[in-house]
PDB file of C-alpha atoms in Angstrom:
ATOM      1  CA  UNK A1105     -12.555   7.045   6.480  1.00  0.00           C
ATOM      2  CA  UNK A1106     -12.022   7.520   3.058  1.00  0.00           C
ATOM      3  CA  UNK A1107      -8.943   8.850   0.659  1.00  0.00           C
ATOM      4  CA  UNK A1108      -8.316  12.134  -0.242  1.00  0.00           C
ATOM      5  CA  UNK A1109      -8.819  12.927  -3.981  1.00  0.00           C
ATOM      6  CA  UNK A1110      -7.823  15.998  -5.522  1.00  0.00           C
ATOM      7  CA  UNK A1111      -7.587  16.938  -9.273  1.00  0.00           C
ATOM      8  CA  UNK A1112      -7.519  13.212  -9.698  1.00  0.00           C
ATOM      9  CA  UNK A1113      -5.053  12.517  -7.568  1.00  0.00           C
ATOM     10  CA  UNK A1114      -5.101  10.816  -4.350  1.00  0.00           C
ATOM     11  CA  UNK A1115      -3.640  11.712  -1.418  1.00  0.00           C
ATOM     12  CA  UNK A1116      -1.832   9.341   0.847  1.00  0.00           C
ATOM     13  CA  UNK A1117       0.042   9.821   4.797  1.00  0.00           C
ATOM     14  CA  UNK A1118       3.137   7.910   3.768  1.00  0.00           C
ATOM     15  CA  UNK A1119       5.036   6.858   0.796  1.00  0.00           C
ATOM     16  CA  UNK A1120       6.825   3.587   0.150  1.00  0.00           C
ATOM     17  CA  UNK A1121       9.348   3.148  -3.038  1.00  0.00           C
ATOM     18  CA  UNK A1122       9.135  -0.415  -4.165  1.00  0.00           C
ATOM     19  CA  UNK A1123      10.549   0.594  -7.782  1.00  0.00           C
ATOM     20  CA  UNK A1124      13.019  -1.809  -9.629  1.00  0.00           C
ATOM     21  CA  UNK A1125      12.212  -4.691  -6.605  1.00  0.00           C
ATOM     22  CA  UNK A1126      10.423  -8.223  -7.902  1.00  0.00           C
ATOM     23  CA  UNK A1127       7.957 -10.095  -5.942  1.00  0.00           C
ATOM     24  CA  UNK A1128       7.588 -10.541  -3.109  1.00  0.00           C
ATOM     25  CA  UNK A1129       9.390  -7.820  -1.524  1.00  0.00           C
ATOM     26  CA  UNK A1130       6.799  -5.099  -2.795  1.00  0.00           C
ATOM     27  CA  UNK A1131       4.308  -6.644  -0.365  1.00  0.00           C
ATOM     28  CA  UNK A1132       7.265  -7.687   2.160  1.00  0.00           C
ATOM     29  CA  UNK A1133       8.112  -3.895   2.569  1.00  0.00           C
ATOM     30  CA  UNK A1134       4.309  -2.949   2.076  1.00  0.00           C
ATOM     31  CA  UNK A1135       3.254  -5.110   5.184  1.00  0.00           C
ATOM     32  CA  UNK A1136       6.242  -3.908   7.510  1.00  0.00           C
ATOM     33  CA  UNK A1137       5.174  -0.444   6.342  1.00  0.00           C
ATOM     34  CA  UNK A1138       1.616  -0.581   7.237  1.00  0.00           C
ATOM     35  CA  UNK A1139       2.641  -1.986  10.835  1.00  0.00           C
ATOM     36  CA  UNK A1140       3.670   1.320  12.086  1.00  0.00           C
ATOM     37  CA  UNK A1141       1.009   2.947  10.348  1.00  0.00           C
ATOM     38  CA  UNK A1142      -2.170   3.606  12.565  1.00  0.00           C
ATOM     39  CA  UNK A1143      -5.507   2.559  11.317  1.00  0.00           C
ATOM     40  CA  UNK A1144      -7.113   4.378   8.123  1.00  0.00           C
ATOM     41  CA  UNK A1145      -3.809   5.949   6.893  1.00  0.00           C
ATOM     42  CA  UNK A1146      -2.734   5.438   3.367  1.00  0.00           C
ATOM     43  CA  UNK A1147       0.095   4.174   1.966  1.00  0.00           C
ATOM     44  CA  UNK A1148       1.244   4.769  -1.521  1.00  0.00           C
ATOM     45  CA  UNK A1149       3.665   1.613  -2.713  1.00  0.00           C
ATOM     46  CA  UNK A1150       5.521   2.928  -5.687  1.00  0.00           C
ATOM     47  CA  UNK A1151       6.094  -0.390  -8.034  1.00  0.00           C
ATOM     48  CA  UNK A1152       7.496  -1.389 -11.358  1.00  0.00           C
ATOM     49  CA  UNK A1153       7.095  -5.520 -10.863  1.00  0.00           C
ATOM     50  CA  UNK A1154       4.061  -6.028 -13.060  1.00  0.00           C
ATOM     51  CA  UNK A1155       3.074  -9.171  -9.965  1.00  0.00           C
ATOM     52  CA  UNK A1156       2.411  -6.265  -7.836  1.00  0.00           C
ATOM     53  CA  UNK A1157      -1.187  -5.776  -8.923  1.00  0.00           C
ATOM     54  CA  UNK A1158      -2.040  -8.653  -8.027  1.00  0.00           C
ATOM     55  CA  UNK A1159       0.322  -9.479  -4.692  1.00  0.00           C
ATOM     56  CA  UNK A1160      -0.956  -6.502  -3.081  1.00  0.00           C
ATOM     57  CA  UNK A1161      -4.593  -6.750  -3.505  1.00  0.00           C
ATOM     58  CA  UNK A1162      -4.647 -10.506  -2.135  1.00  0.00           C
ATOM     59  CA  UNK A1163      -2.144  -9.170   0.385  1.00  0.00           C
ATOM     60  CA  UNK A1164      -4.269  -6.731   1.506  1.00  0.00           C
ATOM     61  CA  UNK A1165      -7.528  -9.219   1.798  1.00  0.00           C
ATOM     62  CA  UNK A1166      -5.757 -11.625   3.685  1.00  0.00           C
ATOM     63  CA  UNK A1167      -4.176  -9.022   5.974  1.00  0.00           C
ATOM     64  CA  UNK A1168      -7.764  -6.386   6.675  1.00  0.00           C
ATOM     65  CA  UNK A1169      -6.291  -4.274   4.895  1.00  0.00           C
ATOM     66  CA  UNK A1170      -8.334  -2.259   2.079  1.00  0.00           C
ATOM     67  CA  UNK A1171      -6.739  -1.597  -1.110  1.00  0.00           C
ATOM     68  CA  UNK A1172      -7.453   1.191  -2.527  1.00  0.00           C
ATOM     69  CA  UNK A1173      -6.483   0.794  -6.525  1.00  0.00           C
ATOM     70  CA  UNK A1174      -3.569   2.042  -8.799  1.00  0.00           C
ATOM     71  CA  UNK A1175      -2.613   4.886 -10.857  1.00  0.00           C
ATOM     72  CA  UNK A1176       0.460   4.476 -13.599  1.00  0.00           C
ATOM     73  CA  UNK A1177       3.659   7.218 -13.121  1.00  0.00           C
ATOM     74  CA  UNK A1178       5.582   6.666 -16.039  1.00  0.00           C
ATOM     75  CA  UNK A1179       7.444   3.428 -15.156  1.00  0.00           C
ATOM     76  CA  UNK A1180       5.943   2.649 -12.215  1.00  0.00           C
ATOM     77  CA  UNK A1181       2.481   2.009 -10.851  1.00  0.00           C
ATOM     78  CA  UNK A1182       1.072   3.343  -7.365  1.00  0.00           C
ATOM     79  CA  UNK A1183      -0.616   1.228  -5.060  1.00  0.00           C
ATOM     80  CA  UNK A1184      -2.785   3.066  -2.547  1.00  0.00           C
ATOM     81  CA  UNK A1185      -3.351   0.980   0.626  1.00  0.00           C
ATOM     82  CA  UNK A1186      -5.553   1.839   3.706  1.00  0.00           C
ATOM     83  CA  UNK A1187      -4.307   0.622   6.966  1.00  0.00           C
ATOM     84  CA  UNK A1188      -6.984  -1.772   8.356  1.00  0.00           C
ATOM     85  CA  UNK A1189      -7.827  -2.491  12.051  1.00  0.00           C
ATOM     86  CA  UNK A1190      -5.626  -3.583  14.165  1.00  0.00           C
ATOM     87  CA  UNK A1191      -5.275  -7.436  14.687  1.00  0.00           C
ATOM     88  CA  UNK A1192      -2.747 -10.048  15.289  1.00  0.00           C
ATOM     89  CA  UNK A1193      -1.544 -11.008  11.290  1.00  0.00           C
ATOM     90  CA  UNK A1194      -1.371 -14.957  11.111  1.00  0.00           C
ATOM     91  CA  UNK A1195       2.172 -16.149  11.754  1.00  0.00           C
TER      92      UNK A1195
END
């Protein structure tokens, strides 16, 4: 399954507003997010922490999850996530 692009912008099943939080809780709310999402929908993480690009990638590896790249809006950057698999996350 892939994401939906049109006129350059992708198109996501579920949007998350992580705007004006600092690390970690970007990728805290991300991954409770993505657990009640089912497999191959997107999430788009709305974030101004500049850490973000690079929590939610290696988030995202460590947790199946494919990430998808970002796109700037004004202050903030979106984070497009695809809902891996599901699997038991290491405690």
């Amino acid at each position: 399954m892939r994401a939906r692009v049109y006129a350059g912008r992708m198109e996501y099943d579920v949007d998350l507003d992580c705007e004006g939080l600092l690390c970690p809780l970007p990728v805290l709310r991300a991954r409770k997010r993505l657990m009640a999402l089912r497999p191959g929908q997107v999430l788009r993480v709305r974030a101004t922490d500049g850490m973000a690009a690079v929590d939610l990638p290696h988030f995202c590896t460590g947790a199946g999850h494919a990430y998808l790249g970002a796109v700037p809006e004004g202050a903030a950057t979106a984070h497009f996530i695809r809902r891996g698999e599901n699997r038991p996350e290491p405690e």
